Amino acid sequence: MQKLERFLPGFNHVLCGKPPKTAFTQYREKLLKLRQSTLSELSSIFEGLIPLDKLSPNARGAHSRTRVYSRSVSFFGFLHQVLSPGMPCREVVRKVQSFCSEKNLPMPDSDNAAYCRARGKLDDELLDTIHTHISEKVQQRVMQNQRWKDRDVKVIDGTGITLPDTVENQKEFPQPSRQLPGCGFPVMKVVACFCLASGALLKWVETELKRHESRIMVKFIEHFRPGDVVL
């Protein structure tokens, strides 16, 4: 039997080779690659998951004209920001400029106002449609050995998000009761349902902080099937 014990601490034995990368290390390297990709590369990477036809120009209204910040460019610029928390809009503009140079398109200026306006026109219905499509695609890739005893495991968890202190937010998402009036911020509770095997976010619910997760589970019923395990 081959012995891999190192008799000299700190001495890298050539025959031992490098230890295998952990799943977390592999994930971190993939995420870093995504963050460093161009808009064209990002589009190619997600081509099989994102329905690109949904990013075509509208017949009329927002994103109907031929502009630099089309619906597709705005979406993938926004996706870059989601994958890289803290990325300023100016950095997205630089990526768009690189994309336009690559495709021989008119070059936008360095002002990020046009991008911010275009990003704001990405409506919720479009984003929900893309999310549903991606979730279904990811679910289809779950292999049998990733299931627990031939059962799908769904995970439900919640968190709180601090919102701007406006009258509307205070009314819909009241601040915690232990805080004095005028001394706290509205808090929105987000409860989500995930697939444990794929990690896909199946559905989420936005509600006030005091509601317990168990009372919200009924909203996830459509994603449960007989035999599923819910955590």
PDB file of C-alpha atoms in Angstrom:
ATOM      1  CA  MET A   1       0.000   0.000   0.000  1.00  0.00           C
ATOM      2  CA  GLN A   2       1.350   3.419  -0.946  1.00  0.00           C
ATOM      3  CA  LYS A   3       2.205   5.641   2.015  1.00  0.00           C
ATOM      4  CA  LEU A   4       1.475   9.336   1.583  1.00  0.00           C
ATOM      5  CA  GLU A   5       2.739  10.419   4.988  1.00  0.00           C
ATOM      6  CA  ARG A   6       5.189  13.294   4.855  1.00  0.00           C
ATOM      7  CA  PHE A   7       8.220  12.696   7.046  1.00  0.00           C
ATOM      8  CA  LEU A   8       9.636  16.182   6.521  1.00  0.00           C
ATOM      9  CA  PRO A   9       7.117  18.853   7.633  1.00  0.00           C
ATOM     10  CA  GLY A  10       6.898  21.721   5.191  1.00  0.00           C
ATOM     11  CA  PHE A  11       8.547  19.713   2.408  1.00  0.00           C
ATOM     12  CA  ASN A  12       6.205  19.243  -0.551  1.00  0.00           C
ATOM     13  CA  HIS A  13       6.690  15.650  -1.630  1.00  0.00           C
ATOM     14  CA  VAL A  14       6.426  15.516  -5.413  1.00  0.00           C
ATOM     15  CA  LEU A  15       4.889  12.048  -5.417  1.00  0.00           C
ATOM     16  CA  CYS A  16       2.037  13.117  -3.162  1.00  0.00           C
ATOM     17  CA  GLY A  17       0.745  15.673  -5.626  1.00  0.00           C
ATOM     18  CA  LYS A  18      -1.629  18.485  -4.788  1.00  0.00           C
ATOM     19  CA  PRO A  19      -4.644  17.794  -2.585  1.00  0.00           C
ATOM     20  CA  PRO A  20      -7.980  17.832  -4.440  1.00  0.00           C
ATOM     21  CA  LYS A  21      -9.825  21.124  -4.464  1.00  0.00           C
ATOM     22  CA  THR A  22     -12.763  21.391  -2.145  1.00  0.00           C
ATOM     23  CA  ALA A  23     -16.233  22.088  -3.512  1.00  0.00           C
ATOM     24  CA  PHE A  24     -16.081  25.573  -1.999  1.00  0.00           C
ATOM     25  CA  THR A  25     -12.766  26.322  -3.725  1.00  0.00           C
ATOM     26  CA  GLN A  26     -14.150  25.164  -7.068  1.00  0.00           C
ATOM     27  CA  TYR A  27     -17.242  27.324  -6.574  1.00  0.00           C
ATOM     28  CA  ARG A  28     -15.123  30.354  -5.669  1.00  0.00           C
ATOM     29  CA  GLU A  29     -12.968  29.929  -8.778  1.00  0.00           C
ATOM     30  CA  LYS A  30     -16.045  29.685 -11.009  1.00  0.00           C
ATOM     31  CA  LEU A  31     -17.540  32.790  -9.423  1.00  0.00           C
ATOM     32  CA  LEU A  32     -14.282  34.690  -9.916  1.00  0.00           C
ATOM     33  CA  LYS A  33     -14.278  33.671 -13.581  1.00  0.00           C
ATOM     34  CA  LEU A  34     -17.833  34.961 -13.968  1.00  0.00           C
ATOM     35  CA  ARG A  35     -16.932  38.277 -12.354  1.00  0.00           C
ATOM     36  CA  GLN A  36     -14.016  38.745 -14.737  1.00  0.00           C
ATOM     37  CA  SER A  37     -15.972  37.863 -17.869  1.00  0.00           C
ATOM     38  CA  THR A  38     -17.074  40.326 -20.530  1.00  0.00           C
ATOM     39  CA  LEU A  39     -20.713  40.892 -21.449  1.00  0.00           C
ATOM     40  CA  SER A  40     -20.327  38.617 -24.480  1.00  0.00           C
ATOM     41  CA  GLU A  41     -18.768  35.866 -22.369  1.00  0.00           C
ATOM     42  CA  LEU A  42     -21.457  36.207 -19.708  1.00  0.00           C
ATOM     43  CA  SER A  43     -24.152  35.888 -22.364  1.00  0.00           C
ATOM     44  CA  SER A  44     -22.507  32.742 -23.750  1.00  0.00           C
ATOM     45  CA  ILE A  45     -22.145  31.180 -20.297  1.00  0.00           C
ATOM     46  CA  PHE A  46     -25.840  31.616 -19.485  1.00  0.00           C
ATOM     47  CA  GLU A  47     -27.096  30.942 -23.006  1.00  0.00           C
ATOM     48  CA  GLY A  48     -28.551  27.566 -22.046  1.00  0.00           C
ATOM     49  CA  LEU A  49     -30.280  28.894 -18.924  1.00  0.00           C
ATOM     50  CA  ILE A  50     -31.600  32.341 -19.791  1.00  0.00           C
ATOM     51  CA  PRO A  51     -34.320  32.591 -22.478  1.00  0.00           C
ATOM     52  CA  LEU A  52     -32.589  35.120 -24.721  1.00  0.00           C
ATOM     53  CA  ASP A  53     -35.763  35.615 -26.762  1.00  0.00           C
ATOM     54  CA  LYS A  54     -37.280  37.329 -23.714  1.00  0.00           C
ATOM     55  CA  LEU A  55     -34.556  39.973 -23.998  1.00  0.00           C
ATOM     56  CA  SER A  56     -35.527  40.989 -27.522  1.00  0.00           C
ATOM     57  CA  PRO A  57     -36.726  44.583 -28.065  1.00  0.00           C
ATOM     58  CA  ASN A  58     -40.347  45.363 -27.281  1.00  0.00           C
ATOM     59  CA  ALA A  59     -42.747  46.239 -30.059  1.00  0.00           C
ATOM     60  CA  ARG A  60     -43.358  49.573 -28.336  1.00  0.00           C
ATOM     61  CA  GLY A  61     -42.681  51.368 -25.093  1.00  0.00           C
ATOM     62  CA  ALA A  62     -39.571  50.816 -22.987  1.00  0.00           C
ATOM     63  CA  HIS A  63     -36.670  49.039 -24.737  1.00  0.00           C
ATOM     64  CA  SER A  64     -38.411  49.255 -28.125  1.00  0.00           C
ATOM     65  CA  ARG A  65     -35.914  51.555 -29.835  1.00  0.00           C
ATOM     66  CA  THR A  66     -32.484  50.572 -31.087  1.00  0.00           C
ATOM     67  CA  ARG A  67     -30.136  51.961 -28.456  1.00  0.00           C
ATOM     68  CA  VAL A  68     -26.772  51.107 -26.956  1.00  0.00           C
ATOM     69  CA  TYR A  69     -28.421  50.096 -23.686  1.00  0.00           C
ATOM     70  CA  SER A  70     -30.842  47.617 -25.169  1.00  0.00           C
ATOM     71  CA  ARG A  71     -32.838  45.266 -22.984  1.00  0.00           C
ATOM     72  CA  SER A  72     -30.221  42.539 -23.443  1.00  0.00           C
ATOM     73  CA  VAL A  73     -27.241  44.794 -22.677  1.00  0.00           C
ATOM     74  CA  SER A  74     -29.010  46.298 -19.661  1.00  0.00           C
ATOM     75  CA  PHE A  75     -29.921  42.867 -18.314  1.00  0.00           C
ATOM     76  CA  PHE A  76     -26.435  41.381 -18.566  1.00  0.00           C
ATOM     77  CA  GLY A  77     -24.943  44.562 -17.153  1.00  0.00           C
ATOM     78  CA  PHE A  78     -27.308  44.229 -14.193  1.00  0.00           C
ATOM     79  CA  LEU A  79     -26.434  40.527 -13.896  1.00  0.00           C
ATOM     80  CA  HIS A  80     -22.769  41.498 -13.641  1.00  0.00           C
ATOM     81  CA  GLN A  81     -23.627  43.725 -10.693  1.00  0.00           C
ATOM     82  CA  VAL A  82     -25.595  40.933  -9.019  1.00  0.00           C
ATOM     83  CA  LEU A  83     -22.649  38.556  -9.371  1.00  0.00           C
ATOM     84  CA  SER A  84     -20.232  41.212  -8.091  1.00  0.00           C
ATOM     85  CA  PRO A  85     -21.785  42.942  -5.058  1.00  0.00           C
ATOM     86  CA  GLY A  86     -20.503  46.471  -4.749  1.00  0.00           C
ATOM     87  CA  MET A  87     -19.740  46.865  -8.453  1.00  0.00           C
ATOM     88  CA  PRO A  88     -20.449  50.517  -9.329  1.00  0.00           C
ATOM     89  CA  CYS A  89     -22.492  51.450 -12.368  1.00  0.00           C
ATOM     90  CA  ARG A  90     -19.405  53.110 -13.858  1.00  0.00           C
ATOM     91  CA  GLU A  91     -17.739  49.696 -14.044  1.00  0.00           C
ATOM     92  CA  VAL A  92     -20.736  48.326 -15.955  1.00  0.00           C
ATOM     93  CA  VAL A  93     -20.462  51.239 -18.387  1.00  0.00           C
ATOM     94  CA  ARG A  94     -16.823  50.314 -19.005  1.00  0.00           C
ATOM     95  CA  LYS A  95     -17.870  46.740 -19.758  1.00  0.00           C
ATOM     96  CA  VAL A  96     -20.523  48.047 -22.159  1.00  0.00           C
ATOM     97  CA  GLN A  97     -17.906  50.215 -23.866  1.00  0.00           C
ATOM     98  CA  SER A  98     -15.703  47.149 -24.292  1.00  0.00           C
ATOM     99  CA  PHE A  99     -18.690  45.227 -25.679  1.00  0.00           C
ATOM    100  CA  CYS A 100     -19.467  48.000 -28.183  1.00  0.00           C
ATOM    101  CA  SER A 101     -15.839  48.123 -29.291  1.00  0.00           C
ATOM    102  CA  GLU A 102     -15.898  44.358 -29.820  1.00  0.00           C
ATOM    103  CA  LYS A 103     -19.134  44.486 -31.843  1.00  0.00           C
ATOM    104  CA  ASN A 104     -18.312  47.722 -33.741  1.00  0.00           C
ATOM    105  CA  LEU A 105     -21.296  49.476 -32.179  1.00  0.00           C
ATOM    106  CA  PRO A 106     -21.616  53.175 -31.278  1.00  0.00           C
ATOM    107  CA  MET A 107     -19.546  53.869 -28.178  1.00  0.00           C
ATOM    108  CA  PRO A 108     -21.477  55.257 -25.170  1.00  0.00           C
ATOM    109  CA  ASP A 109     -19.902  57.971 -23.056  1.00  0.00           C
ATOM    110  CA  SER A 110     -18.625  57.338 -19.543  1.00  0.00           C
ATOM    111  CA  ASP A 111     -21.697  58.804 -17.845  1.00  0.00           C
ATOM    112  CA  ASN A 112     -23.690  56.063 -16.121  1.00  0.00           C
ATOM    113  CA  ALA A 113     -27.043  57.892 -16.152  1.00  0.00           C
ATOM    114  CA  ALA A 114     -28.219  56.229 -19.378  1.00  0.00           C
ATOM    115  CA  TYR A 115     -27.418  52.769 -18.032  1.00  0.00           C
ATOM    116  CA  CYS A 116     -29.217  53.463 -14.747  1.00  0.00           C
ATOM    117  CA  ARG A 117     -32.339  54.578 -16.607  1.00  0.00           C
ATOM    118  CA  ALA A 118     -32.251  51.514 -18.871  1.00  0.00           C
ATOM    119  CA  ARG A 119     -31.748  49.192 -15.901  1.00  0.00           C
ATOM    120  CA  GLY A 120     -34.727  50.776 -14.162  1.00  0.00           C
ATOM    121  CA  LYS A 121     -36.911  49.839 -17.143  1.00  0.00           C
ATOM    122  CA  LEU A 122     -36.304  46.106 -16.651  1.00  0.00           C
ATOM    123  CA  ASP A 123     -39.787  45.281 -15.396  1.00  0.00           C
ATOM    124  CA  ASP A 124     -40.560  42.779 -12.638  1.00  0.00           C
ATOM    125  CA  GLU A 125     -42.567  40.544 -14.962  1.00  0.00           C
ATOM    126  CA  LEU A 126     -39.548  40.044 -17.223  1.00  0.00           C
ATOM    127  CA  LEU A 127     -37.252  39.237 -14.306  1.00  0.00           C
ATOM    128  CA  ASP A 128     -39.812  36.842 -12.797  1.00  0.00           C
ATOM    129  CA  THR A 129     -40.164  35.051 -16.140  1.00  0.00           C
ATOM    130  CA  ILE A 130     -36.404  34.646 -16.454  1.00  0.00           C
ATOM    131  CA  HIS A 131     -36.145  33.444 -12.855  1.00  0.00           C
ATOM    132  CA  THR A 132     -38.855  30.816 -13.372  1.00  0.00           C
ATOM    133  CA  HIS A 133     -37.191  29.599 -16.568  1.00  0.00           C
ATOM    134  CA  ILE A 134     -33.769  29.303 -14.905  1.00  0.00           C
ATOM    135  CA  SER A 135     -35.233  27.544 -11.872  1.00  0.00           C
ATOM    136  CA  GLU A 136     -36.940  24.941 -14.047  1.00  0.00           C
ATOM    137  CA  LYS A 137     -33.796  24.381 -16.113  1.00  0.00           C
ATOM    138  CA  VAL A 138     -31.660  23.886 -13.012  1.00  0.00           C
ATOM    139  CA  GLN A 139     -34.213  21.487 -11.531  1.00  0.00           C
ATOM    140  CA  GLN A 140     -34.067  19.363 -14.669  1.00  0.00           C
ATOM    141  CA  ARG A 141     -30.319  18.894 -14.189  1.00  0.00           C
ATOM    142  CA  VAL A 142     -30.645  17.278 -10.762  1.00  0.00           C
ATOM    143  CA  MET A 143     -29.279  13.726 -10.939  1.00  0.00           C
ATOM    144  CA  GLN A 144     -30.679  10.748  -9.101  1.00  0.00           C
ATOM    145  CA  ASN A 145     -27.713  10.454  -6.738  1.00  0.00           C
ATOM    146  CA  GLN A 146     -28.260  14.055  -5.616  1.00  0.00           C
ATOM    147  CA  ARG A 147     -31.659  13.217  -4.158  1.00  0.00           C
ATOM    148  CA  TRP A 148     -32.092  11.923  -0.614  1.00  0.00           C
ATOM    149  CA  LYS A 149     -33.454   8.370  -0.647  1.00  0.00           C
ATOM    150  CA  ASP A 150     -35.174   9.113  -3.973  1.00  0.00           C
ATOM    151  CA  ARG A 151     -36.852  12.150  -2.456  1.00  0.00           C
ATOM    152  CA  ASP A 152     -36.545  15.832  -3.255  1.00  0.00           C
ATOM    153  CA  VAL A 153     -35.585  17.974  -0.275  1.00  0.00           C
ATOM    154  CA  LYS A 154     -36.924  21.532  -0.092  1.00  0.00           C
ATOM    155  CA  VAL A 155     -35.482  24.060   2.359  1.00  0.00           C
ATOM    156  CA  ILE A 156     -37.413  27.031   3.727  1.00  0.00           C
ATOM    157  CA  ASP A 157     -35.597  29.893   5.395  1.00  0.00           C
ATOM    158  CA  GLY A 158     -36.145  33.565   6.068  1.00  0.00           C
ATOM    159  CA  THR A 159     -34.207  36.757   6.637  1.00  0.00           C
ATOM    160  CA  GLY A 160     -34.856  40.439   7.273  1.00  0.00           C
ATOM    161  CA  ILE A 161     -34.011  43.393   5.035  1.00  0.00           C
ATOM    162  CA  THR A 162     -33.853  46.984   6.246  1.00  0.00           C
ATOM    163  CA  LEU A 163     -35.787  49.397   4.032  1.00  0.00           C
ATOM    164  CA  PRO A 164     -35.695  53.182   3.583  1.00  0.00           C
ATOM    165  CA  ASP A 165     -37.646  54.986   6.296  1.00  0.00           C
ATOM    166  CA  THR A 166     -40.686  56.149   4.341  1.00  0.00           C
ATOM    167  CA  VAL A 167     -44.331  56.360   5.370  1.00  0.00           C
ATOM    168  CA  GLU A 168     -45.295  53.718   2.804  1.00  0.00           C
ATOM    169  CA  ASN A 169     -42.635  51.270   3.999  1.00  0.00           C
ATOM    170  CA  GLN A 170     -43.482  51.832   7.662  1.00  0.00           C
ATOM    171  CA  LYS A 171     -47.115  51.057   6.921  1.00  0.00           C
ATOM    172  CA  GLU A 172     -46.481  47.866   4.940  1.00  0.00           C
ATOM    173  CA  PHE A 173     -43.374  46.630   6.782  1.00  0.00           C
ATOM    174  CA  PRO A 174     -43.455  48.057  10.335  1.00  0.00           C
ATOM    175  CA  GLN A 175     -40.223  48.354  12.269  1.00  0.00           C
ATOM    176  CA  PRO A 176     -39.588  45.943  15.190  1.00  0.00           C
ATOM    177  CA  SER A 177     -41.882  46.645  18.135  1.00  0.00           C
ATOM    178  CA  ARG A 178     -38.964  46.919  20.568  1.00  0.00           C
ATOM    179  CA  GLN A 179     -37.762  50.047  18.780  1.00  0.00           C
ATOM    180  CA  LEU A 180     -39.186  53.431  19.687  1.00  0.00           C
ATOM    181  CA  PRO A 181     -41.185  55.260  17.009  1.00  0.00           C
ATOM    182  CA  GLY A 182     -38.891  57.356  14.858  1.00  0.00           C
ATOM    183  CA  CYS A 183     -35.772  55.488  16.002  1.00  0.00           C
ATOM    184  CA  GLY A 184     -35.805  52.530  13.653  1.00  0.00           C
ATOM    185  CA  PHE A 185     -36.245  51.502  10.050  1.00  0.00           C
ATOM    186  CA  PRO A 186     -38.904  49.392   8.345  1.00  0.00           C
ATOM    187  CA  VAL A 187     -37.898  45.744   8.042  1.00  0.00           C
ATOM    188  CA  MET A 188     -39.171  43.446   5.318  1.00  0.00           C
ATOM    189  CA  LYS A 189     -39.078  39.723   5.952  1.00  0.00           C
ATOM    190  CA  VAL A 190     -38.182  37.531   2.989  1.00  0.00           C
ATOM    191  CA  VAL A 191     -38.993  33.828   3.233  1.00  0.00           C
ATOM    192  CA  ALA A 192     -37.673  31.620   0.446  1.00  0.00           C
ATOM    193  CA  CYS A 193     -37.999  28.022  -0.683  1.00  0.00           C
ATOM    194  CA  PHE A 194     -34.906  26.323  -2.125  1.00  0.00           C
ATOM    195  CA  CYS A 195     -34.144  22.974  -3.689  1.00  0.00           C
ATOM    196  CA  LEU A 196     -31.402  21.353  -1.611  1.00  0.00           C
ATOM    197  CA  ALA A 197     -29.984  19.291  -4.484  1.00  0.00           C
ATOM    198  CA  SER A 198     -29.653  22.071  -7.052  1.00  0.00           C
ATOM    199  CA  GLY A 199     -29.596  25.143  -4.828  1.00  0.00           C
ATOM    200  CA  ALA A 200     -32.275  26.716  -7.027  1.00  0.00           C
ATOM    201  CA  LEU A 201     -34.473  29.409  -5.529  1.00  0.00           C
ATOM    202  CA  LEU A 202     -37.986  28.176  -6.274  1.00  0.00           C
ATOM    203  CA  LYS A 203     -40.112  30.939  -4.766  1.00  0.00           C
ATOM    204  CA  TRP A 204     -39.936  33.727  -2.219  1.00  0.00           C
ATOM    205  CA  VAL A 205     -42.468  35.727  -0.237  1.00  0.00           C
ATOM    206  CA  GLU A 206     -42.119  39.286   1.041  1.00  0.00           C
ATOM    207  CA  THR A 207     -43.982  39.999   4.264  1.00  0.00           C
ATOM    208  CA  GLU A 208     -43.796  41.853   7.563  1.00  0.00           C
ATOM    209  CA  LEU A 209     -41.239  40.847  10.163  1.00  0.00           C
ATOM    210  CA  LYS A 210     -43.596  39.405  12.788  1.00  0.00           C
ATOM    211  CA  ARG A 211     -45.030  36.667  10.547  1.00  0.00           C
ATOM    212  CA  HIS A 212     -43.537  33.234  11.213  1.00  0.00           C
ATOM    213  CA  GLU A 213     -42.200  31.029   8.426  1.00  0.00           C
ATOM    214  CA  SER A 214     -44.663  28.253   9.271  1.00  0.00           C
ATOM    215  CA  ARG A 215     -47.602  30.523   8.405  1.00  0.00           C
ATOM    216  CA  ILE A 216     -46.124  31.324   5.012  1.00  0.00           C
ATOM    217  CA  MET A 217     -45.440  27.739   3.922  1.00  0.00           C
ATOM    218  CA  VAL A 218     -48.863  27.498   2.298  1.00  0.00           C
ATOM    219  CA  LYS A 219     -47.624  29.864  -0.419  1.00  0.00           C
ATOM    220  CA  PHE A 220     -45.010  27.274  -1.423  1.00  0.00           C
ATOM    221  CA  ILE A 221     -47.474  24.394  -1.834  1.00  0.00           C
ATOM    222  CA  GLU A 222     -47.265  24.526  -5.627  1.00  0.00           C
ATOM    223  CA  HIS A 223     -43.582  23.540  -5.402  1.00  0.00           C
ATOM    224  CA  PHE A 224     -44.182  20.529  -3.130  1.00  0.00           C
ATOM    225  CA  ARG A 225     -44.901  17.065  -4.470  1.00  0.00           C
ATOM    226  CA  PRO A 226     -45.942  13.880  -2.671  1.00  0.00           C
ATOM    227  CA  GLY A 227     -42.874  12.364  -1.040  1.00  0.00           C
ATOM    228  CA  ASP A 228     -40.911  15.620  -0.768  1.00  0.00           C
ATOM    229  CA  VAL A 229     -39.026  16.371   2.430  1.00  0.00           C
ATOM    230  CA  VAL A 230     -39.349  19.926   3.754  1.00  0.00           C
ATOM    231  CA  LEU A 231     -36.797  21.419   6.135  1.00  0.00           C
TER     232      LEU A 231
END
